[in-house]
Structure formats: structure tokens, C-alpha cells
Tab-separated table of C-alpha atoms and ligand atoms in Angstrom:
chain	number	residue	atom	x	y	z
A	917	UNK	CA	4.244	-162.985	87.396
A	918	UNK	CA	4.653	-165.222	91.184
A	919	UNK	CA	6.916	-167.847	91.818
A	920	UNK	CA	4.040	-170.440	91.410
A	921	UNK	CA	2.905	-169.485	88.109
A	922	UNK	CA	7.295	-168.963	86.490
A	923	UNK	CA	7.996	-172.714	87.799
A	924	UNK	CA	4.713	-173.989	85.092
A	925	UNK	CA	7.318	-172.105	82.985
A	926	UNK	CA	9.031	-174.521	83.510
A	927	UNK	CA	10.502	-176.517	80.186
A	928	UNK	CA	11.339	-179.662	78.280
A	929	UNK	CA	12.646	-180.394	75.340
A	930	UNK	CA	9.539	-181.247	73.212
A	931	UNK	CA	10.442	-183.157	69.230
A	932	UNK	CA	6.847	-183.986	68.749
A	933	UNK	CA	5.369	-180.806	67.865
A	934	UNK	CA	1.813	-182.280	68.845
A	935	UNK	CA	3.261	-181.959	72.214
A	936	UNK	CA	5.000	-179.451	72.555
A	937	UNK	CA	1.710	-176.923	71.445
A	938	UNK	CA	-0.592	-179.705	74.299
A	939	UNK	CA	2.770	-178.413	76.673
A	940	UNK	CA	2.244	-174.739	75.409
A	941	UNK	CA	-1.109	-174.832	76.129
A	942	UNK	CA	-1.424	-176.170	79.359
A	943	UNK	CA	1.595	-173.038	80.142
A	944	UNK	CA	-0.819	-170.155	79.647
A	945	UNK	CA	-3.716	-172.503	80.748
A	946	UNK	CA	-1.919	-172.898	84.179
A	947	UNK	CA	-0.767	-168.566	84.248
A	948	UNK	CA	-4.170	-167.330	83.401
A	949	UNK	CA	-5.900	-169.141	86.213
A	950	UNK	CA	-2.364	-168.510	88.289
A	951	UNK	CA	-3.077	-164.880	87.427
A	952	UNK	CA	-5.276	-163.299	85.157
A	953	UNK	CA	-8.884	-165.127	86.248
A	954	UNK	CA	-10.283	-168.528	87.236
A	955	UNK	CA	-10.602	-171.332	83.681
A	956	UNK	CA	-13.873	-173.568	84.119
A	957	UNK	CA	-12.007	-176.660	83.615
A	958	UNK	CA	-14.751	-178.231	81.013
A	959	UNK	CA	-14.384	-174.900	78.215
A	960	UNK	CA	-9.906	-176.157	79.139
A	961	UNK	CA	-10.919	-179.315	77.882
A	962	UNK	CA	-13.507	-178.400	75.411
A	963	UNK	CA	-9.948	-176.708	73.829
A	964	UNK	CA	-7.793	-179.865	73.948
A	965	UNK	CA	-9.746	-181.545	71.281
A	966	UNK	CA	-10.380	-180.288	67.758
A	967	UNK	CA	-14.142	-181.064	67.203
A	968	UNK	CA	-13.424	-183.041	63.858
A	969	UNK	CA	-10.555	-184.773	62.703
A	970	UNK	CA	-11.548	-186.278	59.606
A	971	UNK	CA	-9.708	-189.339	58.055
A	972	UNK	CA	-9.558	-190.218	54.695
A	973	UNK	CA	-7.982	-192.662	52.580
A	974	UNK	CA	-8.494	-192.827	48.875
A	975	UNK	CA	-6.676	-194.136	44.886
A	976	UNK	CA	-4.801	-191.581	42.892
A	977	UNK	CA	-4.430	-193.238	38.846
A	978	UNK	CA	-0.211	-193.104	38.246
A	979	UNK	CA	1.664	-192.054	34.606
A	980	UNK	CA	2.620	-195.297	34.044
A	981	UNK	CA	-1.593	-196.678	35.094
A	982	UNK	CA	-0.604	-198.119	38.914
A	983	UNK	CA	-2.969	-197.527	41.194
A	984	UNK	CA	-1.642	-195.918	44.451
A	985	UNK	CA	-3.925	-195.651	47.644
A	986	UNK	CA	-3.318	-191.689	49.754
A	987	UNK	CA	-3.998	-191.261	53.442
A	988	UNK	CA	-5.632	-187.962	54.158
A	989	UNK	CA	-6.916	-185.322	56.200
A	990	UNK	CA	-8.478	-182.641	58.150
A	991	UNK	CA	-9.070	-181.321	61.724
A	992	UNK	CA	-11.163	-177.966	62.304
A	993	UNK	CA	-10.378	-177.914	65.721
A	994	UNK	CA	-12.527	-174.754	67.081
A	995	UNK	CA	-15.943	-174.046	65.511
A	996	UNK	CA	-16.236	-170.804	67.518
A	997	UNK	CA	-15.441	-168.483	65.315
A	998	UNK	CA	-17.078	-169.848	61.464
A	999	UNK	CA	-16.367	-170.804	57.934
A	1000	UNK	CA	-12.482	-172.545	60.303
A	1001	UNK	CA	-9.766	-171.701	58.014
A	1002	UNK	CA	-5.788	-173.259	57.523
A	1003	UNK	CA	-3.275	-174.379	55.105
A	1004	UNK	CA	-3.152	-177.872	53.559
A	1005	UNK	CA	0.413	-179.385	53.705
A	1006	UNK	CA	1.718	-181.892	51.359
A	1007	UNK	CA	4.052	-184.508	52.746
A	1008	UNK	CA	5.119	-187.469	53.494
A	1009	UNK	CA	5.362	-186.777	57.052
A	1010	UNK	CA	1.691	-185.752	57.043
A	1011	UNK	CA	-0.124	-187.627	60.448
A	1012	UNK	CA	-3.020	-187.160	61.843
A	1013	UNK	CA	-1.383	-185.412	65.077
A	1014	UNK	CA	1.222	-182.860	63.503
A	1015	UNK	CA	-1.986	-182.144	61.637
A	1016	UNK	CA	-4.605	-181.581	64.683
A	1017	UNK	CA	-1.549	-179.379	65.721
A	1018	UNK	CA	-1.418	-177.237	63.064
A	1019	UNK	CA	-5.431	-177.002	63.423
A	1020	UNK	CA	-4.480	-175.938	66.786
A	1021	UNK	CA	-1.672	-173.258	66.076
A	1022	UNK	CA	-4.147	-171.474	63.241
A	1023	UNK	CA	-7.354	-170.953	66.617
A	1024	UNK	CA	-4.780	-169.434	68.515
A	1025	UNK	CA	-3.460	-167.177	64.916
A	1026	UNK	CA	-6.965	-166.446	64.517
A	1027	UNK	CA	-7.222	-165.449	68.151
A	1028	UNK	CA	-3.845	-163.250	67.697
A	1029	UNK	CA	-4.297	-161.642	64.326
A	1030	UNK	CA	-8.654	-161.044	65.709
A	1031	UNK	CA	-9.957	-162.591	62.455
A	1032	UNK	CA	-13.318	-164.517	62.627
A	1033	UNK	CA	-11.900	-167.899	62.015
A	1034	UNK	CA	-12.167	-170.868	63.848
A	1035	UNK	CA	-8.544	-172.594	63.352
A	1036	UNK	CA	-8.311	-176.238	60.839
A	1037	UNK	CA	-5.613	-177.931	58.661
A	1038	UNK	CA	-5.724	-180.207	56.277
A	1039	UNK	CA	-2.710	-182.374	54.211
A	1040	UNK	CA	-2.541	-185.603	52.905
A	1041	UNK	CA	0.882	-187.512	53.478
A	1042	UNK	CA	2.381	-188.244	50.323
A	1043	UNK	CA	6.008	-186.860	48.315
A	1044	UNK	CA	4.793	-183.872	45.421
A	1045	UNK	CA	8.398	-183.542	44.428
A	1046	UNK	CA	8.392	-187.546	43.386
A	1047	UNK	CA	4.979	-187.274	41.012
A	1048	UNK	CA	4.592	-185.099	38.074
A	1049	UNK	CA	1.582	-182.393	38.047
A	1050	UNK	CA	-1.165	-184.352	36.563
A	1051	UNK	CA	-0.520	-187.451	38.812
A	1052	UNK	CA	-0.644	-184.095	41.894
A	1053	UNK	CA	-3.459	-182.974	40.107
A	1054	UNK	CA	-5.637	-185.956	40.190
A	1055	UNK	CA	-4.356	-186.505	43.726
A	1056	UNK	CA	-5.465	-183.276	44.641
A	1057	UNK	CA	-9.414	-183.584	43.595
A	1058	UNK	CA	-9.616	-186.782	44.912
A	1059	UNK	CA	-9.460	-185.861	47.665
A	1060	UNK	CA	-10.378	-182.700	47.321
A	1061	UNK	CA	-14.109	-185.389	46.962
A	1062	UNK	CA	-13.177	-187.074	50.121
A	1063	UNK	CA	-12.585	-183.659	52.086
A	1064	UNK	CA	-16.412	-181.906	50.403
A	1065	UNK	CA	-19.082	-183.124	53.514
A	1066	UNK	CA	-16.620	-180.915	55.298
A	1067	UNK	CA	-15.843	-177.889	52.546
A	1068	UNK	CA	-18.043	-174.373	51.959
A	1069	UNK	CA	-17.148	-171.184	52.561
A	1070	UNK	CA	-19.223	-170.942	55.583
A	1071	UNK	CA	-17.513	-174.229	56.813
A	1072	UNK	CA	-14.509	-174.982	55.530
A	1073	UNK	CA	-11.477	-172.731	53.545
A	1074	UNK	CA	-7.952	-174.172	52.531
A	1075	UNK	CA	-5.207	-172.176	52.022
A	1076	UNK	CA	-1.753	-173.436	50.952
A	1077	UNK	CA	1.391	-174.423	52.980
A	1078	UNK	CA	4.373	-177.275	53.356
A	1079	UNK	CA	3.616	-178.316	49.085
A	1080	UNK	CA	1.002	-176.571	48.293
A	1081	UNK	CA	0.468	-173.726	46.412
A	1082	UNK	CA	-2.112	-171.431	43.723
A	1083	UNK	CA	-2.088	-174.135	41.743
A	1084	UNK	CA	-3.540	-176.478	44.480
A	1085	UNK	CA	-6.148	-173.815	45.400
A	1086	UNK	CA	-7.521	-173.038	42.112
A	1087	UNK	CA	-8.046	-177.394	41.159
A	1088	UNK	CA	-9.957	-176.884	45.027
A	1089	UNK	CA	-12.216	-174.268	44.154
A	1090	UNK	CA	-12.663	-175.944	40.651
A	1091	UNK	CA	-13.879	-179.220	41.516
A	1092	UNK	CA	-15.821	-177.348	44.477
A	1093	UNK	CA	-17.831	-175.684	42.100
A	1094	UNK	CA	-18.739	-178.583	39.924
A	1095	UNK	CA	-19.188	-180.468	42.386
A	1096	UNK	CA	-21.415	-178.162	44.730
A	1097	UNK	CA	-22.562	-175.886	41.229
A	1098	UNK	CA	-25.155	-173.593	42.617
A	1099	UNK	CA	-23.137	-172.851	45.889
A	1100	UNK	CA	-22.724	-168.730	46.441
A	1101	UNK	CA	-19.872	-167.624	46.186
A	1102	UNK	CA	-18.686	-170.672	45.384
A	1103	UNK	CA	-14.652	-168.520	45.124
A	1104	UNK	CA	-14.597	-168.130	48.886
A	1105	UNK	CA	-14.110	-172.233	49.706
A	1106	UNK	CA	-10.553	-171.472	49.299
A	1107	UNK	CA	-7.338	-168.695	49.745
A	1108	UNK	CA	-4.497	-168.246	48.078
A	1109	UNK	CA	-6.322	-168.820	44.635
A	1110	UNK	CA	-4.908	-167.269	40.795
A	1111	UNK	CA	-5.702	-164.082	40.234
A	1112	UNK	CA	-8.113	-165.210	37.776
A	1113	UNK	CA	-9.971	-167.651	39.921
A	1114	UNK	CA	-9.974	-164.532	42.272
A	1115	UNK	CA	-7.342	-164.545	44.214
A	1116	UNK	CA	-6.082	-161.686	45.827
A	1117	UNK	CA	-2.899	-159.230	45.400
A	1118	UNK	CA	-0.736	-159.623	47.524
A	1119	UNK	CA	-1.160	-163.070	49.134
A	1120	UNK	CA	2.034	-165.457	47.175
A	1121	UNK	CA	3.604	-162.498	49.348
A	1122	UNK	CA	1.047	-162.340	52.452
A	1123	UNK	CA	2.824	-163.825	55.112
A	1124	UNK	CA	6.644	-162.639	54.463
A	1125	UNK	CA	5.091	-159.103	54.240
A	1126	UNK	CA	3.568	-160.116	56.741
A	1127	UNK	CA	6.150	-160.800	59.362
A	1128	UNK	CA	8.471	-158.633	58.009
A	1129	UNK	CA	5.747	-156.007	59.023
A	1130	UNK	CA	6.564	-157.905	62.732
A	1131	UNK	CA	9.756	-157.362	63.019
A	1132	UNK	CA	10.266	-153.486	60.934
A	1133	UNK	CA	7.317	-152.535	63.787
A	1134	UNK	CA	9.944	-153.481	66.980
A	1135	UNK	CA	13.077	-152.456	65.620
A	1136	UNK	CA	11.174	-148.546	64.892
A	1137	UNK	CA	9.890	-149.473	68.414
A	1138	UNK	CA	13.755	-150.313	69.328
A	1139	UNK	CA	12.667	-153.515	70.643
A	1140	UNK	CA	15.913	-155.436	69.920
A	1141	UNK	CA	19.180	-155.048	71.619
A	1142	UNK	CA	21.634	-153.478	69.523
A	1143	UNK	CA	20.067	-153.936	65.963
A	1144	UNK	CA	18.810	-149.936	66.036
A	1145	UNK	CA	18.153	-150.544	61.481
A	1146	UNK	CA	17.486	-153.331	59.244
A	1147	UNK	CA	19.559	-151.639	56.828
A	1148	UNK	CA	22.294	-153.176	55.525
A	1149	UNK	CA	21.424	-156.021	58.652
A	1150	UNK	CA	22.491	-159.821	58.205
A	1151	UNK	CA	19.943	-161.873	57.365
A	1152	UNK	CA	19.949	-165.723	57.705
A	1153	UNK	CA	16.678	-167.154	56.196
A	1154	UNK	CA	15.744	-171.221	56.810
A	1155	UNK	CA	13.540	-172.635	53.361
A	1156	UNK	CA	13.757	-171.174	50.118
A	1157	UNK	CA	9.903	-171.670	49.081
A	1158	UNK	CA	6.919	-169.603	49.289
A	1159	UNK	CA	8.056	-168.038	52.820
A	1160	UNK	CA	11.548	-168.327	52.760
A	1161	UNK	CA	12.002	-166.686	49.276
A	1162	UNK	CA	9.697	-163.791	49.161
A	1163	UNK	CA	10.820	-162.395	52.763
A	1164	UNK	CA	14.642	-162.899	51.517
A	1165	UNK	CA	13.341	-161.227	49.079
A	1166	UNK	CA	10.784	-158.843	50.720
A	1167	UNK	CA	14.204	-157.867	53.597
A	1168	UNK	CA	16.641	-156.464	50.317
A	1169	UNK	CA	14.141	-155.127	48.083
A	1170	UNK	CA	11.965	-152.914	50.293
A	1171	UNK	CA	14.400	-152.899	53.983
A	1172	UNK	CA	18.053	-153.124	51.815
A	1173	UNK	CA	18.869	-156.106	54.177
A	1174	UNK	CA	21.892	-158.264	53.606
A	1175	UNK	CA	20.956	-162.119	52.952
A	1176	UNK	CA	24.319	-163.788	54.271
A	1177	UNK	CA	22.833	-166.997	54.740
A	1178	UNK	CA	19.896	-169.038	52.465
A	1179	UNK	CA	19.257	-173.452	52.734
A	1180	UNK	CA	16.863	-175.886	51.516
A	1181	UNK	CA	16.390	-179.324	52.200
A	1182	UNK	CA	19.841	-180.429	51.017
A	1183	UNK	CA	21.646	-177.849	52.356
A	1184	UNK	CA	22.378	-173.927	52.440
A	1185	UNK	CA	24.298	-171.255	51.554
A	1186	UNK	CA	26.573	-168.673	53.149
A	1187	UNK	CA	28.013	-164.881	51.405
A	1188	UNK	CA	28.882	-161.972	54.008
A	1189	UNK	CA	28.711	-159.833	51.489
A	1190	UNK	CA	24.940	-160.495	50.608
A	1191	UNK	CA	23.291	-162.670	48.236
A	1192	UNK	CA	20.593	-161.764	45.447
A	1193	UNK	CA	17.622	-163.327	46.321
A	1194	UNK	CA	16.466	-163.275	42.795
A	1195	UNK	CA	19.484	-165.085	41.593
A	1196	UNK	CA	19.783	-167.625	43.582
A	1197	UNK	CA	15.400	-168.946	42.701
A	1198	UNK	CA	16.810	-168.279	39.372
A	1199	UNK	CA	20.364	-170.187	39.799
A	1200	UNK	CA	17.890	-173.467	41.841
A	1201	UNK	CA	14.953	-173.526	39.533
A	1202	UNK	CA	16.273	-173.204	35.729
A	1203	UNK	CA	20.151	-174.612	37.112
A	1204	UNK	CA	20.990	-176.459	39.355
A	1205	UNK	CA	20.599	-180.016	38.751
A	1206	UNK	CA	19.717	-180.778	42.398
A	1207	UNK	CA	16.757	-178.156	42.030
A	1208	UNK	CA	18.456	-176.531	45.390
A	1209	UNK	CA	19.948	-173.511	46.576
A	1210	UNK	CA	23.605	-175.391	47.321
A	1211	UNK	CA	26.305	-175.243	44.463
A	1212	UNK	CA	24.774	-170.715	43.965
A	1213	UNK	CA	27.771	-169.199	42.778
A	1214	UNK	CA	30.617	-171.723	43.392
A	1215	UNK	CA	29.869	-170.782	47.301
A	1216	UNK	CA	30.639	-174.067	50.091
A	1217	UNK	CA	27.850	-176.098	50.822
A	1218	UNK	CA	26.620	-175.915	54.408
A	1219	UNK	CA	24.932	-178.622	56.225
A	1220	UNK	CA	21.028	-176.329	57.596
A	1221	UNK	CA	22.604	-176.989	61.493
A	1222	UNK	CA	25.563	-175.402	59.763
A	1223	UNK	CA	22.950	-172.517	58.279
A	1224	UNK	CA	21.762	-171.809	61.887
A	1225	UNK	CA	24.621	-170.874	63.773
A	1226	UNK	CA	26.479	-168.798	61.030
A	1227	UNK	CA	26.197	-164.579	62.146
A	1228	UNK	CA	24.067	-162.753	61.931
A	1229	UNK	CA	21.149	-160.259	62.732
A	1230	UNK	CA	18.421	-161.608	61.589
A	1231	UNK	CA	17.775	-165.575	61.738
A	1232	UNK	CA	13.872	-167.061	60.297
A	1233	UNK	CA	12.822	-170.085	60.377
A	1234	UNK	CA	10.269	-170.324	57.213
A	1235	UNK	CA	10.402	-174.448	56.776
A	1236	UNK	CA	8.887	-176.363	59.454
A	1237	UNK	CA	8.312	-177.227	62.417
A	1238	UNK	CA	10.796	-178.673	65.341
A	1239	UNK	CA	13.938	-176.755	63.442
A	1240	UNK	CA	15.724	-175.148	65.890
A	1241	UNK	CA	16.624	-177.116	69.036
A	1242	UNK	CA	17.961	-176.733	72.201
A	1243	UNK	CA	21.434	-178.413	70.789
A	1244	UNK	CA	20.983	-175.852	68.174
A	1245	UNK	CA	19.439	-173.080	70.244
A	1246	UNK	CA	23.480	-172.511	72.748
A	1247	UNK	CA	25.271	-171.746	69.295
A	1248	UNK	CA	22.680	-168.979	67.474
A	1249	UNK	CA	24.431	-165.891	67.381
A	1250	UNK	CA	21.020	-163.641	65.877
A	1251	UNK	CA	20.074	-161.122	68.015
A	1252	UNK	CA	15.696	-161.872	66.562
A	1253	UNK	CA	14.700	-163.987	65.653
A	1254	UNK	CA	11.482	-164.451	63.570
A	1255	UNK	CA	8.949	-167.291	63.164
A	1256	UNK	CA	7.782	-167.316	59.564
A	1257	UNK	CA	7.838	-171.625	60.228
A	1258	UNK	CA	4.656	-173.256	62.422
A	1259	UNK	CA	6.743	-173.967	65.512
A	1260	UNK	CA	10.481	-174.395	64.569
A	1261	UNK	CA	11.946	-173.959	67.393
A	1262	UNK	CA	10.993	-176.195	70.929
A	1263	UNK	CA	10.331	-175.090	74.464
A	1264	UNK	CA	13.912	-175.673	75.427
A	1265	UNK	CA	15.366	-173.835	73.092
A	1266	UNK	CA	13.149	-171.446	73.509
A	1267	UNK	CA	14.420	-171.138	77.208
A	1268	UNK	CA	17.665	-170.635	76.109
A	1269	UNK	CA	17.408	-168.606	73.516
A	1270	UNK	CA	15.504	-166.046	75.832
A	1271	UNK	CA	17.695	-166.492	78.585
A	1272	UNK	CA	20.615	-165.512	75.785
A	1273	UNK	CA	18.152	-161.980	75.597
A	1274	UNK	CA	17.395	-163.669	71.879
A	1275	UNK	CA	14.114	-160.809	70.752
A	1276	UNK	CA	11.693	-163.874	69.608
A	1277	UNK	CA	8.924	-163.631	67.933
A	1278	UNK	CA	6.243	-166.651	67.395
A	1279	UNK	CA	4.724	-168.053	64.988
A	1280	UNK	CA	1.046	-167.173	65.759
A	1281	UNK	CA	2.088	-164.081	65.709
A	1282	UNK	CA	4.987	-163.845	64.000
A	1283	UNK	CA	3.188	-165.849	60.448
A	1284	UNK	CA	-0.321	-164.610	61.160
A	1285	UNK	CA	0.051	-162.136	58.079
A	1286	UNK	CA	-0.871	-165.269	55.678
A	1287	UNK	CA	-4.036	-165.715	56.974
A	1288	UNK	CA	-5.271	-161.748	56.907
A	1289	UNK	CA	-4.590	-162.009	53.523
A	1290	UNK	CA	-6.959	-165.758	52.913
A	1291	UNK	CA	-9.525	-163.839	55.548
A	1292	UNK	CA	-9.076	-160.174	52.852
A	1293	UNK	CA	-9.356	-162.528	49.344
A	1294	UNK	CA	-12.584	-164.463	51.651
A	1295	UNK	CA	-14.292	-160.784	51.477
A	1296	UNK	CA	-13.269	-159.757	48.641
A	1297	UNK	CA	-14.872	-163.460	47.418
A	1298	UNK	CA	-17.736	-162.501	48.976
A	1299	UNK	CA	-18.503	-159.278	47.871
A	1300	UNK	CA	-17.476	-159.207	44.665
A	1301	UNK	CA	-14.395	-156.569	45.425
A	1302	UNK	CA	-10.904	-156.914	43.227
A	1303	UNK	CA	-8.760	-154.391	45.493
A	1304	UNK	CA	-6.042	-153.180	44.652
A	1305	UNK	CA	-1.962	-154.931	46.023
A	1306	UNK	CA	-1.716	-151.035	48.207
A	1307	UNK	CA	-4.686	-151.759	49.211
A	1308	UNK	CA	-4.155	-154.981	50.672
A	1309	UNK	CA	-0.786	-154.484	51.727
A	1310	UNK	CA	-2.097	-151.144	54.093
A	1311	UNK	CA	-5.124	-153.427	56.064
A	1312	UNK	CA	-2.099	-156.290	56.488
A	1313	UNK	CA	0.567	-153.719	57.962
A	1314	UNK	CA	-2.405	-152.356	60.119
A	1315	UNK	CA	-2.920	-155.450	61.331
A	1316	UNK	CA	0.283	-156.732	61.963
A	1317	UNK	CA	1.605	-154.046	64.108
A	1318	UNK	CA	-2.045	-154.442	66.076
A	1319	UNK	CA	-0.902	-157.815	66.476
A	1320	UNK	CA	2.262	-156.518	67.765
A	1321	UNK	CA	1.410	-154.275	69.977
A	1322	UNK	CA	-1.452	-156.365	71.636
A	1323	UNK	CA	1.674	-158.499	72.660
A	1324	UNK	CA	3.662	-156.357	73.839
A	1325	UNK	CA	1.677	-154.873	76.001
A	1326	UNK	CA	0.542	-158.566	77.260
A	1327	UNK	CA	3.845	-159.524	77.243
A	1328	UNK	CA	4.903	-155.974	79.262
A	1329	UNK	CA	1.474	-156.304	82.225
A	1330	UNK	CA	2.031	-159.980	83.240
A	1331	UNK	CA	6.204	-160.571	83.044
A	1332	UNK	CA	6.841	-163.062	80.307
A	1333	UNK	CA	8.272	-162.967	76.886
A	1334	UNK	CA	6.169	-162.665	73.133
A	1335	UNK	CA	5.444	-167.054	72.950
A	1336	UNK	CA	3.698	-167.009	76.513
A	1337	UNK	CA	2.215	-163.827	75.810
A	1338	UNK	CA	1.257	-164.897	72.303
A	1339	UNK	CA	-0.104	-167.825	73.149
A	1340	UNK	CA	-1.396	-165.846	77.001
A	1341	UNK	CA	-3.665	-163.610	75.361
A	1342	UNK	CA	-5.455	-166.335	72.584
A	1343	UNK	CA	-6.356	-169.130	75.073
A	1344	UNK	CA	-8.324	-165.930	76.513
A	1345	UNK	CA	-9.551	-164.272	73.120
A	1346	UNK	CA	-10.647	-168.138	72.825
A	1347	UNK	CA	-12.223	-168.814	75.973
A	1348	UNK	CA	-13.876	-165.431	76.149
A	1349	UNK	CA	-16.084	-166.543	72.889
A	1350	UNK	CA	-16.814	-170.182	73.708
A	1351	UNK	CA	-17.453	-168.898	77.170
A	1352	UNK	CA	-20.646	-165.969	75.384
A	1353	UNK	CA	-21.905	-168.325	73.079
A	1354	UNK	CA	-22.103	-171.460	75.690
A	1355	UNK	CA	-22.542	-174.574	74.245
A	1356	UNK	CA	-25.509	-175.992	71.991
A	1357	UNK	CA	-28.215	-177.173	72.621
B	1582	LIG	P1	7.739	-174.274	50.519
B	1582	LIG	O1	6.987	-176.459	50.238
B	1582	LIG	O2	7.033	-173.267	49.613
B	1582	LIG	O3	8.304	-174.385	51.539
B	1582	LIG	C1	9.232	-175.276	52.209
B	1582	LIG	C2	10.585	-174.614	52.378
B	1582	LIG	O4	11.396	-175.386	53.471
B	1582	LIG	C3	11.589	-175.880	50.830
B	1582	LIG	O5	12.127	-174.702	49.990
B	1582	LIG	C4	12.395	-177.150	51.267
B	1582	LIG	O6	13.245	-177.375	50.395
B	1582	LIG	C5	12.148	-176.109	52.939
B	1582	LIG	N1	12.981	-176.864	54.168
B	1582	LIG	C6	12.527	-178.599	54.324
B	1582	LIG	N2	13.026	-178.381	54.872
B	1582	LIG	C7	14.081	-178.410	55.245
B	1582	LIG	C8	15.290	-178.169	56.019
B	1582	LIG	N3	14.997	-179.478	56.830
B	1582	LIG	N4	15.939	-177.630	56.494
B	1582	LIG	C9	15.815	-176.576	55.680
B	1582	LIG	N5	14.751	-176.142	54.885
B	1582	LIG	C10	14.067	-177.160	53.917
B	1582	LIG	O7	6.677	-173.351	52.072
B	1582	LIG	P2	5.945	-172.550	52.847
B	1582	LIG	O8	4.163	-171.935	52.586
B	1582	LIG	O9	6.803	-171.537	52.120
B	1582	LIG	O10	6.208	-173.071	54.193
B	1582	LIG	C11	6.995	-172.895	55.551
B	1582	LIG	C12	6.692	-172.724	56.152
B	1582	LIG	O11	6.135	-171.368	56.640
B	1582	LIG	C13	5.568	-174.020	56.882
B	1582	LIG	O12	6.145	-174.115	58.498
B	1582	LIG	C14	4.328	-173.617	56.746
B	1582	LIG	O13	3.819	-174.620	57.966
B	1582	LIG	C15	4.590	-172.143	56.949
B	1582	LIG	N6	3.820	-170.771	56.899
B	1582	LIG	C16	3.134	-170.876	55.662
B	1582	LIG	C17	2.064	-170.454	55.147
B	1582	LIG	C18	1.872	-169.601	53.512
B	1582	LIG	O14	1.299	-168.764	53.321
B	1582	LIG	N7	3.059	-170.563	52.730
B	1582	LIG	C19	1.127	-169.544	56.030
B	1582	LIG	C20	1.837	-169.833	57.340
B	1582	LIG	C21	2.795	-171.349	57.477
């Protein structure tokens, strides 16, 4: 890489996730322009903006008879391929900027994983932990109604994300089907559904399983300094929801890793000898009054920051964006970071980690397993098929290993770290598609 291109890669700390995505994108565009080929300015501008941002406000009747107003969003970033694909987030932190950044990331993720989708993301600003199941159901039905004009098996296909699960996906499907009774392949309107409604085997664990395949391949290829095997490797996981629990359990059961640290939003626990994720989940769900991992087996409670910097070989952020910041990065002891959350590391923290020779497997590669099995689910719904778990896992492994290999090749060809390489690869592919399609009319 020439020094001018290297200078373009200088970074500052950005705590705003949309700003982080914009900077990362700009950096890739500058790099491609300097080192690969000239990109037309108009194409860059086109990619900077989502093609549709829908904001909806709607009422929901609460259990006590009162009426609450909620704000929801559905952002579609690119129509290079349609439908657009992305998760639906329920969280008090949901706002338009965040959903827009996550939709942009989805486009890039689909290019890295080679899936024929544009990126989108949706969400409602709410706290599902403080709502009853019936309230969440009414909210989901009304939100689905509000976004109906853009929803459809060949238009926009949601999936689970923070605060949503199979249950909400089932409700979205049912609402869509009731309102569009003659839609063919209606079950393909949403993925991550319950199996009984056409969900795919392996979708619940897919994000974690895909990350495990990438990590396994990196270890097998001897890419991680000081880590030659996953057996007995010490693992710390941040976040103990769908993705966090499943990665801990897969690495424990299938690879013989030692799960030394776990945490959720209330704090963490650490045990050098290792934890059984299934036992910790049982404690969190059925014993803890706080519904937290904190307090498990009388272990000393840790703050999330203490957990992220505690001794381990593998650190897995699986909670939310902007968790590993510059001030923490210098104290991180892991040899490898598997980014299963979206955007967990700030640009400054990433730079510090790379200088420390930590091997960072970036989010748009590492967590693409979720959208990949969503793609398999969508294909099954359209074809009226049900694939066996073994087939889903084998196809997922193939996709993830190919994506990893392509990112590593790009990194080696251009002397880049994996995150920059994944962005350069994704942006280049997206530009190629947009250029080939041209502009309507
Ligand atoms: P989830 O709601 O099931 O779980 C989130 C977990 O993170 C919870 O245990 C919560 O307590 C914990 N958490 C929240 N804030 C925290 C904090 N500051 N410190 C520690 N823990 C905290 O969500 P999920 O579906 O597991 O998603 C987790 C991450 O993975 C998100 O970034 C999401 O965008 C990303 N992701 C999810 C999928 C998917 O298929 N579900 C796919 C790709 C990426």
C-alpha cells in the first residue's frame, strides 16, 4: 500500500455508529480509488444514502387499558439486489441513525457472504423487557401493518435482532398473511420463524455457528498467533442472548473450549476452570431474580469492562455496537476477537488492537451466518422444501469458509487488516453490481 493510501486509513474514535460506518465506507472508497480503480463520484453518493427510510408512529393499547405511542423505522439501504434483508430490533436505543447504519452494514455483509440481497434494518423504540408478551404482540402486529407497504417476499424480508425472536417473526408472518391473503410464498416474508411456520433448521444458532466456522478455519490455517487449537482455549463472551449463549454453547460442546467469562447487561462472571453455558442459562432464566448471569455459583460479579479485559484467548463481543473502545483496547488480553455483534469495536480501538497484533475477525464477515441461514430459509419457503439440519450446516460452513478465504485473499493482496479488506471487498462488489444495473429510467 502506498503511503498516501496508508494515511487515508488513519482513524479517530467515533462513538456514533452511523459515523463509524460512514468513515469506514469513506476509507474503503479512498483506498479503492487509490489502489484498485477509479469509482465514479455519483456511485459513491448513491451508496452513501439509503434508498428508503420509513418512520412510523403508532398507538398500542397496554394491558392497563392506557394507550402508548411508539416510533418505528424500516430503512432499506440498497436495491442492488431485492429483496432487502435485515433484522428487526426492539430496544430503547433504536433511532433512525442507528437503523440506517445497520442497514448499510447489511448491504456490505450480503456482499461479503455473496447473498443476492440488498441491506435493510428495522426497529421500534421500546423496552420489551418492561412489556408483557401480549403488549409486545400488539406492538408487533401494528408495526407490521405500518410497514406493510414495503414488506414482501421479494421486497423486504425481516429477521430477528436484539429484543426480537422466533415469536415476533411468527407474528409478523401471521399479520402479513392476514392482510395479504393471496400473496404467493407468504411465509418467505420473514425469516427466523418457528419451524412450524416454515422456519429453517439451524436458524436460531446460525449467527453463532457461522462465527464458529470462521474461527475454526482461522485456527486451522494457523492465522492466529499463539492459538494452534480450539481445544481448551479460554473464551470470554459479552452478551448472553441468542448469539452470545449459542456461541458459548457451540464452542463448549463442539470444540471443547473453556468458557471462562460470560456477561449480560447487568454484569459478568469469570471462572478460570470454565463454565457450562447450559447451566448458566438455566440459572439466568429460572433462578436469578434479576434474570442475569450475575450471582451464578456465588462467583464474584464483574463489570462489563472488567470482563472484556480479563485473561482469555478468544474474546467474543455478542451484545451491541460500540463496546470495545480505545480506552479498553489497550488492556484487552485476547489473541483473537470474533465480532458477532454488529459494530462492537470503535475505529480507534480497532487500530490499537491491530497494532497489538490481535487478530480481529470483523462483524460483516464473522456474523454473516445469520443472514446466510435466513437466505436458506427464504429459498426453502419459495421451493416448499424443508432441509435437514446437517444439510443447512454443511451449506453454511461452505459459505462462511469461502467468505473468510475471500477476505483473507483481499487482505493479503493489498496488505490490509481483515476489517479493511472486508469493507474493500464488499464496497467493490456493490459498486460492480450498481454499475452493471445502471440507472432507471
Ligand atoms: P439478544 O437481544 O438476544 O441478546 C443481547 C444480549 O446482550 C442480552 O443478553 C443483553 O443482556 C446483552 N447486553 C446488552 N447490553 C449489554 C452490555 N452493555 N454489556 C453486556 N451485555 C449486554 O440479541 P442477539 O440477537 O443475540 O444480538 C446480539 C448482537 O448480535 C447484536 O449486535 C445483533 O445486531 C447481532 N446480530 C444478531 C443476529 C441474529 O441472528 N440474532 C445476526 C447478526 C448479528
